[in-house]
XYZ file of C-alpha atoms in Angstrom:
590
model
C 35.063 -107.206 -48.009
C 34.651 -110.734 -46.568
C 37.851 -110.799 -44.860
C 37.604 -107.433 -43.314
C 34.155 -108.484 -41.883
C 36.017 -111.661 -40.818
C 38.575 -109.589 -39.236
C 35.865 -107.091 -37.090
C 34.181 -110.304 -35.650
C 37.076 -112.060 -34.250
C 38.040 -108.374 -32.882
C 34.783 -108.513 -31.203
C 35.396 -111.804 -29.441
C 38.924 -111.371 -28.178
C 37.324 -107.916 -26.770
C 34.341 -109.731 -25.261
C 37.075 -112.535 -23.414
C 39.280 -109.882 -22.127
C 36.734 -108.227 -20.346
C 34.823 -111.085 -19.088
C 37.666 -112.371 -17.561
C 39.752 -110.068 -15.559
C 42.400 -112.624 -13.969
C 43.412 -113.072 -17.362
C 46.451 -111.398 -18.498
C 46.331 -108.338 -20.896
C 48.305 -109.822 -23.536
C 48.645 -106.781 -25.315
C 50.281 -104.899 -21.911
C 48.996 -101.731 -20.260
C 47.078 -99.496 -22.718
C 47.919 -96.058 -22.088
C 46.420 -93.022 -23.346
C 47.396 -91.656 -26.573
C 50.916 -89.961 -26.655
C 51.171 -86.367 -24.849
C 47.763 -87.126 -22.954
C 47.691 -88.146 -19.310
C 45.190 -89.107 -17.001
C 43.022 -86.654 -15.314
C 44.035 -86.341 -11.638
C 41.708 -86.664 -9.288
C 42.013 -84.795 -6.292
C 40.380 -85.081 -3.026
C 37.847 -82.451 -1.204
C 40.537 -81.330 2.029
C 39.884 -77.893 4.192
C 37.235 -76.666 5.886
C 36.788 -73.150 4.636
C 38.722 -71.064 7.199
C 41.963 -68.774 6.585
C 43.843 -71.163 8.595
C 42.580 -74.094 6.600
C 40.963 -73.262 3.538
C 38.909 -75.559 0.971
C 40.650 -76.469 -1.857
C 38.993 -76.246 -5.268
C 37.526 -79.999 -5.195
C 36.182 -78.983 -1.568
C 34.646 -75.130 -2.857
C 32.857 -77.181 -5.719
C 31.231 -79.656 -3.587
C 30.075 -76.610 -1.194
C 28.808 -74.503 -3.765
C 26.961 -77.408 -5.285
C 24.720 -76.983 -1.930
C 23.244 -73.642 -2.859
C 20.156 -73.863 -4.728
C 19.259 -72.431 -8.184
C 19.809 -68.259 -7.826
C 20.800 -68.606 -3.834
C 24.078 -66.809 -2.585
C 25.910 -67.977 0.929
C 25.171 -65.733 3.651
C 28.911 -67.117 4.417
C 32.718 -65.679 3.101
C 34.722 -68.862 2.235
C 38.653 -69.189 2.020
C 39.399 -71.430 -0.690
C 42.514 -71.893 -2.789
C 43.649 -72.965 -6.117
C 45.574 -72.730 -9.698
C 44.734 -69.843 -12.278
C 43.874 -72.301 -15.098
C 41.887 -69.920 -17.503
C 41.123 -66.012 -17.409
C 38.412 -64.793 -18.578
C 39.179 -61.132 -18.881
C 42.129 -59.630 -16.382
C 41.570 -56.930 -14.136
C 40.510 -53.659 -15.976
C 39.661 -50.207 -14.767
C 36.614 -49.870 -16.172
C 35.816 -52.778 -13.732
C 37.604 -52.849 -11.275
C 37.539 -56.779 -10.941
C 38.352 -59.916 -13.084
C 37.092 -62.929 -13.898
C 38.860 -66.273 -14.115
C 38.991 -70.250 -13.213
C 41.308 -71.746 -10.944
C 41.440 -75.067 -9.959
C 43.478 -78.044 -7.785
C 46.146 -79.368 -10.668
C 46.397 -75.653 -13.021
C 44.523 -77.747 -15.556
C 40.963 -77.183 -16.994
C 39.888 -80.324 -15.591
C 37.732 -79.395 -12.360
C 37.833 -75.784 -12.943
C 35.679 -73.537 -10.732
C 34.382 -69.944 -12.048
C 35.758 -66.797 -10.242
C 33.507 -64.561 -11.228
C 34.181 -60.363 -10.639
C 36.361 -61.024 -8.722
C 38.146 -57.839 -6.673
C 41.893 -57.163 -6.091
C 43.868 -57.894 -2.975
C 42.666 -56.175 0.197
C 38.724 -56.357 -0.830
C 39.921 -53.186 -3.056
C 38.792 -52.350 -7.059
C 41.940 -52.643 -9.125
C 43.521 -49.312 -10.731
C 46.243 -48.978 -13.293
C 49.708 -50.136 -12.435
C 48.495 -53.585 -10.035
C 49.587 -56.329 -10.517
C 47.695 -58.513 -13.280
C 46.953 -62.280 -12.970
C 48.218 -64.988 -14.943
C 47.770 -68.095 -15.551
C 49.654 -70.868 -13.159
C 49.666 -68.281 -10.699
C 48.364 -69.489 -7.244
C 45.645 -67.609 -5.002
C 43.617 -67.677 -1.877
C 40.113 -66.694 -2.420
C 37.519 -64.755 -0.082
C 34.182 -64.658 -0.389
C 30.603 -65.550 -1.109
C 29.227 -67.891 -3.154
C 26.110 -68.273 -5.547
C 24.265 -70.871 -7.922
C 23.659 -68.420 -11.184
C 20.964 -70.226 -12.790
C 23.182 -73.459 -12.694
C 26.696 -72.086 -12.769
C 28.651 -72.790 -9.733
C 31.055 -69.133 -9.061
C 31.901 -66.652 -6.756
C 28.733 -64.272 -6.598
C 29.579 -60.776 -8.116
C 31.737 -58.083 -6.131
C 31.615 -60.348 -3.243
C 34.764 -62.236 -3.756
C 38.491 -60.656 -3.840
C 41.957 -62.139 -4.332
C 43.266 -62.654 -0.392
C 46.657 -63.689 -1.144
C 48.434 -63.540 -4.672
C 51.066 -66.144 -5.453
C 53.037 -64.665 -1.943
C 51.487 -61.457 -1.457
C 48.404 -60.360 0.282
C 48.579 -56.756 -1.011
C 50.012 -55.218 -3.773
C 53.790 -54.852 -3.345
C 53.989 -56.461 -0.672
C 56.527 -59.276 0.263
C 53.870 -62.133 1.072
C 53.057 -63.879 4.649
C 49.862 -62.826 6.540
C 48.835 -59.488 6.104
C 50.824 -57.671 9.391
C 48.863 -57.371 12.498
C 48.135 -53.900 13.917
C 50.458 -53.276 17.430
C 48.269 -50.405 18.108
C 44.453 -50.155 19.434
C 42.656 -48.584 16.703
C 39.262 -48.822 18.064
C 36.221 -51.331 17.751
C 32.786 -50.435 16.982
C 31.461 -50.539 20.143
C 34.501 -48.153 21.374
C 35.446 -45.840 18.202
C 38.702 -43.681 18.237
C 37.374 -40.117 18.148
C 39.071 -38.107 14.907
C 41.279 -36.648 16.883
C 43.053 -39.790 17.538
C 42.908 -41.140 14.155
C 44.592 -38.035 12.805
C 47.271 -38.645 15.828
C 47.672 -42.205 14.463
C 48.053 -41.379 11.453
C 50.681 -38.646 11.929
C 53.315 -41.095 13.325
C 53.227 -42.921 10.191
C 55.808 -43.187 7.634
C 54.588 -41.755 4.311
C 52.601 -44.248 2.555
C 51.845 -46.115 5.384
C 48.807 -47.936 6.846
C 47.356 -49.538 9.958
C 44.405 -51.293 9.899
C 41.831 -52.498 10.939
C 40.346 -49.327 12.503
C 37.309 -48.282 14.000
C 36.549 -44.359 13.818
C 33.471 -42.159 15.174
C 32.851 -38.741 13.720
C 30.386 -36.050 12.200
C 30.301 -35.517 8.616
C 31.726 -31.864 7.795
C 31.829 -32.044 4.270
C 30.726 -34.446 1.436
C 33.204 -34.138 -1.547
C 32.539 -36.279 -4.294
C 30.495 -39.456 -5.520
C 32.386 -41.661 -7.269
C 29.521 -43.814 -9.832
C 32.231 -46.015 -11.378
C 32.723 -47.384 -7.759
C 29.616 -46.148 -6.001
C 31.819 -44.768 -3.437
C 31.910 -41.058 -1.869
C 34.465 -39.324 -0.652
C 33.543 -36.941 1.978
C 35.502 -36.099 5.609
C 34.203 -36.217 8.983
C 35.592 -34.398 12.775
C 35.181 -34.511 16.363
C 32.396 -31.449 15.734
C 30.674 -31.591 12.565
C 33.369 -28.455 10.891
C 36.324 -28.045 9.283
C 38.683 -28.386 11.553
C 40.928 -31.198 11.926
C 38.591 -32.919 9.682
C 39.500 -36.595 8.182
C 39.306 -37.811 4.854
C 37.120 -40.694 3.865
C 38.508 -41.551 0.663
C 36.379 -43.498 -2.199
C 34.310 -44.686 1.327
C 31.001 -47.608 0.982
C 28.092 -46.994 2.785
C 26.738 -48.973 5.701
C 27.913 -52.657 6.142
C 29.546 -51.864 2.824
C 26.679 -51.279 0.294
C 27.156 -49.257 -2.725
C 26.271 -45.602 -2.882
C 23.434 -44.503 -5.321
C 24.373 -40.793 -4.939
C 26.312 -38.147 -3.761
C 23.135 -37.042 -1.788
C 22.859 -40.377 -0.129
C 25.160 -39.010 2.950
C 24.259 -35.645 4.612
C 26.706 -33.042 6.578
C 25.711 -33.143 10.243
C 24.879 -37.184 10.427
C 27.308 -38.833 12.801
C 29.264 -42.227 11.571
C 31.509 -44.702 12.582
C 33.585 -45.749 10.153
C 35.471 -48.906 10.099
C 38.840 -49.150 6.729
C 42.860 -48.630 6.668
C 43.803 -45.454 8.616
C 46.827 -43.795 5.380
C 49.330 -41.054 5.750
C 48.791 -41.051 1.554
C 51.712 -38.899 0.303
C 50.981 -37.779 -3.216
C 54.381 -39.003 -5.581
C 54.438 -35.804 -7.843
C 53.440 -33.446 -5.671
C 54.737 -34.095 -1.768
C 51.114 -33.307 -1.012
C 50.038 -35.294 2.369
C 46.591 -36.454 3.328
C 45.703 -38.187 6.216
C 42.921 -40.498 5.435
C 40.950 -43.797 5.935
C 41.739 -45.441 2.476
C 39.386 -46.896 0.013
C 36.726 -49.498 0.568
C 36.006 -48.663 3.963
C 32.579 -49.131 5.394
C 29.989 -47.554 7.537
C 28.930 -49.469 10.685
C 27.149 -47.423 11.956
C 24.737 -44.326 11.639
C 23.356 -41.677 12.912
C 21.083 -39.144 11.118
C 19.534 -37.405 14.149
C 22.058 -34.659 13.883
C 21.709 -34.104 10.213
C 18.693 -34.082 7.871
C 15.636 -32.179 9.260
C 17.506 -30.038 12.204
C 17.349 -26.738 10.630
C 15.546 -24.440 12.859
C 14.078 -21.380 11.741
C 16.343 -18.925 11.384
C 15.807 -14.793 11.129
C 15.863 -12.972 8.009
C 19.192 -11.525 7.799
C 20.750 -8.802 5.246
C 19.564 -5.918 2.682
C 20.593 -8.182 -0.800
C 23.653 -6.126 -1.255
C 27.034 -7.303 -2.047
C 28.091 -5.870 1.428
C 25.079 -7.422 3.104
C 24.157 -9.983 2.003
C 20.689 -11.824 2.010
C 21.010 -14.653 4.711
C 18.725 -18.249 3.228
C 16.088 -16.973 5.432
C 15.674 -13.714 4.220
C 16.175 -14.813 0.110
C 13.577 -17.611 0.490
C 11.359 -14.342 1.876
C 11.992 -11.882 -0.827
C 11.891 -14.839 -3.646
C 8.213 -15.342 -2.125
C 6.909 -11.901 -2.500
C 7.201 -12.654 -6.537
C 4.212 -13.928 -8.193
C 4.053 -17.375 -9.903
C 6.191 -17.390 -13.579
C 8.007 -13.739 -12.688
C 11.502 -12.801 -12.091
C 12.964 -10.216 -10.534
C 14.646 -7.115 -12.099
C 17.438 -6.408 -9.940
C 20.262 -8.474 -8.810
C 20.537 -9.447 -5.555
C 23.008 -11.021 -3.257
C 23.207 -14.192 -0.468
C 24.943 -16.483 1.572
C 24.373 -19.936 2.695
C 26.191 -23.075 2.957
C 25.376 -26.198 0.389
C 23.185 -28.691 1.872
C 22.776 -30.528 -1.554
C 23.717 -30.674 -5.012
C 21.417 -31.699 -7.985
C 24.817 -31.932 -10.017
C 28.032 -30.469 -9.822
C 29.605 -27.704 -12.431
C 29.886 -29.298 -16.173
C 31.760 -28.383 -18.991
C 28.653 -29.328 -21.418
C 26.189 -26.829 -19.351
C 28.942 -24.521 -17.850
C 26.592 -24.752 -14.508
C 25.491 -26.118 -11.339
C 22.110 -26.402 -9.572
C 22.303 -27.063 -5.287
C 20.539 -26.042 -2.458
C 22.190 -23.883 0.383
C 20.497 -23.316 3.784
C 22.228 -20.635 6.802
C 23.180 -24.082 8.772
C 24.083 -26.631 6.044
C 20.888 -29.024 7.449
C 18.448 -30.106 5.005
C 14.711 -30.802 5.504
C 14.502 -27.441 6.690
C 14.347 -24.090 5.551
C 16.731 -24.255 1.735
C 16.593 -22.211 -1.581
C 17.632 -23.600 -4.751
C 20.581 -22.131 -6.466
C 19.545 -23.320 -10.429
C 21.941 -23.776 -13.454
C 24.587 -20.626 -12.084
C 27.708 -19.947 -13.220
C 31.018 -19.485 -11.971
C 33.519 -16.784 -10.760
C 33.368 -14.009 -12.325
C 29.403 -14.621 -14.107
C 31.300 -17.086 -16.586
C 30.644 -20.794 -17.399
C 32.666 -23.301 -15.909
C 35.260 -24.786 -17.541
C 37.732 -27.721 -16.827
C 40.281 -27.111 -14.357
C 37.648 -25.000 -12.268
C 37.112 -25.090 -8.754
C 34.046 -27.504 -8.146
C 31.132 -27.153 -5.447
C 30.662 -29.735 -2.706
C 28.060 -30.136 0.305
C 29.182 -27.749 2.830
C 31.160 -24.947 0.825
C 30.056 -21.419 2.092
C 28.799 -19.650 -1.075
C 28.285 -16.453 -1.763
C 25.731 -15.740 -4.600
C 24.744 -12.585 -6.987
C 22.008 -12.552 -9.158
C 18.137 -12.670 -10.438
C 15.580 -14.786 -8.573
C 12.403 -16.066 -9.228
C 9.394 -18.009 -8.680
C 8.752 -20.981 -11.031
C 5.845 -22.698 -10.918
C 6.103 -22.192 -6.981
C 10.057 -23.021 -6.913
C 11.536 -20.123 -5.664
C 15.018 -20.457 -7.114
C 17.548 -18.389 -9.190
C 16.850 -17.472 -12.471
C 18.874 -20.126 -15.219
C 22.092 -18.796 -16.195
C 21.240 -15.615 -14.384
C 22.994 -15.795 -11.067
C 27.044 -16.698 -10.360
C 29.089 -17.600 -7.588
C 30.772 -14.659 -6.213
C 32.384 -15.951 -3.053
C 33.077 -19.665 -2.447
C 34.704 -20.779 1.090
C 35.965 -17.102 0.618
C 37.762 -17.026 -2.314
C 35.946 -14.862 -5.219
C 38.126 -16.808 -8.014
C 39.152 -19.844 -9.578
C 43.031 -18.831 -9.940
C 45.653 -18.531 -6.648
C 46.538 -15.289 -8.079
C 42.885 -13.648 -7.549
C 41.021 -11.556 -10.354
C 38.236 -12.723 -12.410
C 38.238 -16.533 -13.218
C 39.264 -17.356 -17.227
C 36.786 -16.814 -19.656
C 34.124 -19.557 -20.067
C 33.093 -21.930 -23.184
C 35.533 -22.831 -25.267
C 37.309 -19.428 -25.771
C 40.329 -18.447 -23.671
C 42.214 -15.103 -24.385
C 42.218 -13.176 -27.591
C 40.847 -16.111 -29.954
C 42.590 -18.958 -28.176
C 40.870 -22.274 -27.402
C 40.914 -24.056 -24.239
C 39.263 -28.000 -25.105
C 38.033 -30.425 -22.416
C 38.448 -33.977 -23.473
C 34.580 -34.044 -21.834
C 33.658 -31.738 -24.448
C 33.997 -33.711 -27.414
C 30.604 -35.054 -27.430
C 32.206 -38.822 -27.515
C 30.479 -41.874 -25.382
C 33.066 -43.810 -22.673
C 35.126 -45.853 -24.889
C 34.774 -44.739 -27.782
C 37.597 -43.856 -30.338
C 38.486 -39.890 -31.178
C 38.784 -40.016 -34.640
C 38.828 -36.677 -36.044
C 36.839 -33.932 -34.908
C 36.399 -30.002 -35.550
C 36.858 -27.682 -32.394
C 34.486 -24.676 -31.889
C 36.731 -22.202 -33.918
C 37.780 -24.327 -37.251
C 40.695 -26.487 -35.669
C 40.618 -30.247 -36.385
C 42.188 -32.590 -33.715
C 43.036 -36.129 -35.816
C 43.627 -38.983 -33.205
C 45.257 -42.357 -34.855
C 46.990 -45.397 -33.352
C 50.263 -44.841 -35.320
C 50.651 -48.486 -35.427
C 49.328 -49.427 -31.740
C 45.841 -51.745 -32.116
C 44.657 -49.442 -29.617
C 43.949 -45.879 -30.815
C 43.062 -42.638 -28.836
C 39.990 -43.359 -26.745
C 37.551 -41.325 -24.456
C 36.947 -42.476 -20.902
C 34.231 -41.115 -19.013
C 35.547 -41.618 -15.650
C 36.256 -38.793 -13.461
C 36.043 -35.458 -15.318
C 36.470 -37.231 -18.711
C 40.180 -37.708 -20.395
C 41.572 -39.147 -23.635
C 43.717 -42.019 -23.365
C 46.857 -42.110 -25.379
C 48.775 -45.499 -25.602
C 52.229 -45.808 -26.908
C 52.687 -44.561 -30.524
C 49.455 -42.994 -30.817
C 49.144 -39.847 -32.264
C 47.195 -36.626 -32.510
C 47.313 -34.082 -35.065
C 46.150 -30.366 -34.479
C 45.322 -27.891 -37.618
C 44.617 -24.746 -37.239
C 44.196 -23.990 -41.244
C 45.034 -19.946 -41.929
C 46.122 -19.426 -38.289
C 49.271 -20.543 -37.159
C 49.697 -22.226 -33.572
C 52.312 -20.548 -30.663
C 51.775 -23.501 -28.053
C 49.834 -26.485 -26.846
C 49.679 -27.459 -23.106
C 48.540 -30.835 -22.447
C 46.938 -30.971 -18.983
C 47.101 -34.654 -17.603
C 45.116 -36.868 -15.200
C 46.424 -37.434 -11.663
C 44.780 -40.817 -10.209
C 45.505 -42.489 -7.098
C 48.941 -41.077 -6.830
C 49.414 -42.175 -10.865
C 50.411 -38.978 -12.930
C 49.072 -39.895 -16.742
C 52.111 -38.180 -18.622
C 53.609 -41.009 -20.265
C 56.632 -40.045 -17.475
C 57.246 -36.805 -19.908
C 58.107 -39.394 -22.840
C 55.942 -36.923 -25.519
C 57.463 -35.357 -28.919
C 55.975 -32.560 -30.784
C 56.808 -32.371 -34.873
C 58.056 -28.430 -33.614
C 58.470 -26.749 -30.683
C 60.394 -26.620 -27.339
C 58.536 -29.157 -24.193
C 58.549 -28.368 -20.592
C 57.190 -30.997 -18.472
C 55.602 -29.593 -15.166
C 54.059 -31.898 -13.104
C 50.351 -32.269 -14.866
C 51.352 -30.085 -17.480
C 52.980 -31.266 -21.150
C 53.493 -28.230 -23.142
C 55.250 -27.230 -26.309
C 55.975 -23.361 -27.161
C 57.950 -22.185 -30.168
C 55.849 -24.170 -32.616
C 54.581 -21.390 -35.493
C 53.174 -23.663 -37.838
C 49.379 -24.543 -38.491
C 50.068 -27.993 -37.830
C 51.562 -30.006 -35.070
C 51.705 -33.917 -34.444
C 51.866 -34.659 -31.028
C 53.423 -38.110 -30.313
C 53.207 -40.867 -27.410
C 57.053 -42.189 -27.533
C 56.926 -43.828 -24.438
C 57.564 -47.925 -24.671
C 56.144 -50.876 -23.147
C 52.664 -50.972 -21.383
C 50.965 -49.903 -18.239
C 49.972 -46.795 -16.605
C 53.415 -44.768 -16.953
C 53.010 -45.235 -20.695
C 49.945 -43.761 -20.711
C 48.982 -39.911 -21.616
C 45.336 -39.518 -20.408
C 44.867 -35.752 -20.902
C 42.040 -33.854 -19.409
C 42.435 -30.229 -21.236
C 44.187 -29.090 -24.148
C 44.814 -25.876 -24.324
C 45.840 -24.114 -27.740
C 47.715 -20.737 -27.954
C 47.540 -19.416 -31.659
C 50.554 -16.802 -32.904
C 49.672 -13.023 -32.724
């Protein structure tokens, strides 16, 4: 014990003399850092924030360190770096990822990319390219002091360039330039124009940035993943030669609440990517202004409020119909709490919907008025059905602000709400067509029940949250459906997004039994997003039965048993492995 104590103090000394004296010699040599270690590198702060010269990640920490406690730059930064740690990658339930980069690839000076969005200021969908680490970006966007943490503030930041790319697919350099005038704010192209522009591009292509000025004609769909709408917009506030908006953010880019956050008549300019999108299944074309565009500026003289009083029109009958005027008159002549006993029939055009047709309620509730205005004269069309006086189901045509309707049925007055009666009215006539087929006729039966006992199943109607795992669940007549991964970690799931679909990865599974009956066929109908069929490219087995892929459509005939295992055989990963299916539809032997 005495000699180790001996040995410590001497220790001591020599340490004490070496450092005392620093023109001595190290007699022991250079003392390195343990084996496989090396010295942090330190690197300088160099740019100055700019596309042309942007900070590096030494340079983005020392700015964001200027921000106080819960403050965001009112300034976009262009700052560059190393993927040294993800977070979580890109996801579609997300749209965005979150990840560190910094100067060396190393997790020494990291800074935090926080929700981060894809290249082009764009949400991420299925089949983009996913980060990794070592690869190297450009970053754009704001920045924000979270209670401490240094990152990128939320949705405000997206991937400008990718290793070489600065979209996806591309082949890297500066995104192109445009050679054409496509308008500025101050001096919008009219729609006309656009829709010229866009019909001398190639298929698939794009030109941005443009500047475009019309009147909203039609407001499609609101998009609450994204807080987008889609809705379209010509020289004259109708129909014709109208332009697509697709997925479009409101002014100076702020998210949508709702789909009744835009009105028909109000006059825009709209400032995104002018697309000749050609759909890859179908040869469909639309000509568009892509995704993530923004309103810069708007108008709502022209919209909300400028219904003038119109005169009551029509007798009620199906050959004369009630005009808005004249069914908001004979709805008033009904005293408080009473409906009436005969059905009657009107015409409008949708001003506003309260929500859209649902496979859970098999109904809609909107408001039509005879010029498509709100603020003005409007009568509520509440919880109706479909073609043909049946619920909706999926696969239906849906209702959208500025659809000429059509509508037959009861009316009342509810506590001073003079509206249809619930479930007691139907559309009979929507932009003119009286069905919900191409072939005409009566629309297919509603619920759950589709022919002579057959079952028609929305993935929506399974009564599952978003994310959630199938399992095994009993259908409305008796039949189980029994999900499982067969061997994948990730087993059948249900997404909420869109109009609802089950996702089936690679090797998953899903059994049908039909007990004492015995099953003819089973169509799967898949989801179609973004120009992405979810098929699993046709890669699908059945334990019996004969397949036909068309397009959305999976099916298997010839089967005759009570049971059928359907399989995912398709390999690898990604979105053309997927089957998200939207319906099932179940044909049981006569």
């Amino acid at each position: 014990m005495k000699r180790l104590a001996n040995y410590l103090i001497a220790m001591a000394l020599m340490a004490f003399t070496f450092t005392s004296c620093e023109d001595v010699p190290n007699p022991f040599g250079q003392i390195l850092p343990p084996s496989g270690e090396e010295e942090a590198e330190v690197v300088d702060p160099a740019g100055s924030g700019t596309l042309a010269d942007p900070f590096n990640v030494a340079a983005i920490q020392q700015e964001a360190a200027k921000l106080g406690s819960g403050e965001t730059s009112t300034t976009d930064y262009y700052f560059e770096g190393i993927i040294s740690n993800i977070k979580y990658s890109f996801s579609t339930d997300y749209g965005t990822a979150t990840f560190y980069i910094s100067d060396t690839g190393t997790t020494e000076g990291q800074f935090y990319i926080y929700s981060c969005l894809f290249l082009g200021n764009k949400s991420w969908t299925d089949g983009n390219t996913q980060i990794k680490e070592g690869d190297k970006v450009i970053i754009c966007g704001k920045l924000t002091n979270y209670n401490g943490t240094l990152e990128t503030a939320s949705k405000k930041a997206y991937i400008y360039k990718l290793n070489d790319k600065t979209e996806d697919g591309g082949s890297g350099g500066d995104t192109p330039t445009p050679t054409g005038d496509y308008g500025t704010k101050e001096a919008p192209l009219t729609v006309a124009k656009a829709l010229e522009i866009i019909n001398g591009l190639e298929d698939n292509g794009t030109v941005s940035p443009a500047f475009v000025k019309g009147k909203i004609s039609k407001i499609q769909s609101f998009n609450d993943m994204y807080k987008s709408i889609t809705y379209y917009i010509s020289d004259d506030g109708t129909d014709n030669n109208a332009l697509q908006v697709y997925s479009g953010k409101g002014l100076d880019g702020a998210d949508f609440a709702a789909q009744t956050d835009l009105e028909t008549g109000w006059t825009v300019v709209v400032t995104g990517e002018l697309k000749k999108y050609v759909n890859a299944n179908t040869g469909a074309v639309t000509l568009e202004i892509n995704q993530s565009s923004q309103i810069v500026s708007l108008d709502k003289t022209s919209g909300s409020g400028s219904d003038t009083p119109t005169e009551a029109k029509g007798s009620g009958t199906e050959s004369d119909p009630y005009n808005v005027a004249a069914i908001v008159q004979e709805a008033g002549k009904l005293e408080q709490g009473k409906t009436s006993e005969k059905d009657v029939y009107f015409k409008g055009k949708i001003c506003s919907i309260k929500y859209t047709f649902s496979a859970q309620y098999g109904t809609a509730t909107f408001n039509v008025s005879d010029n498509g205005a709100t603020g003005g004269t409007e009568f509520t069309c509440y919880s109706v059905y479909t073609f043909g006086n049946k619920p909706w189901v999926e696969g239906n045509t849906q209702v959208a602000v500025g659809d000429d309707v059509v509508i037959c049925g009861k009316i009342t007055n509810y506590n001073g709400t003079l509206e249809t009666a619930s479930k007691k009215a139907y559309i009979v006539s929507l932009n003119g067509k009286n069905d919900n087929t191409s072939g005409g006729g009566d629309a297919q039966g509603g619920g759950d029940s589709q022919g002579s006992g057959d079952l028609t199943v929305a993935a929506s109607s399974l009564g599952l949250e978003n994310g959630v795992e199938v399992g095994t669940k009993t259908l409305s007549d008796g039949t189980t459906l029994a999900c499982d991964g067969g061997g994948n970690s990730n087993a059948p799931k249900y997404y909420s997004a869109g109009s609802g679909t089950v996702r089936m990865y690679p090797s998953n599974t899903m059994t049908l039994n039909a007990g004492s009956k015995k099953i003819a066929s089973v169509e799967i109908v898949c989801n179609e997003y973004n120009g992405t069929l979810y098929n699993a490219s046709g890669n699908v087995t059945a334990t019996s039965g004969t397949k036909a892929v068309d397009g959305a459509s999976v099916k298997f005939t010839g089967i005759n048993s009570s049971t059928v295992t359907i399989t995912n055989v398709a390999e690898g990963s990604g979105a053309t492995t997927q089957i998200r299916w939207e319906t099932l539809k179940i044909t049981y032997a006569k």
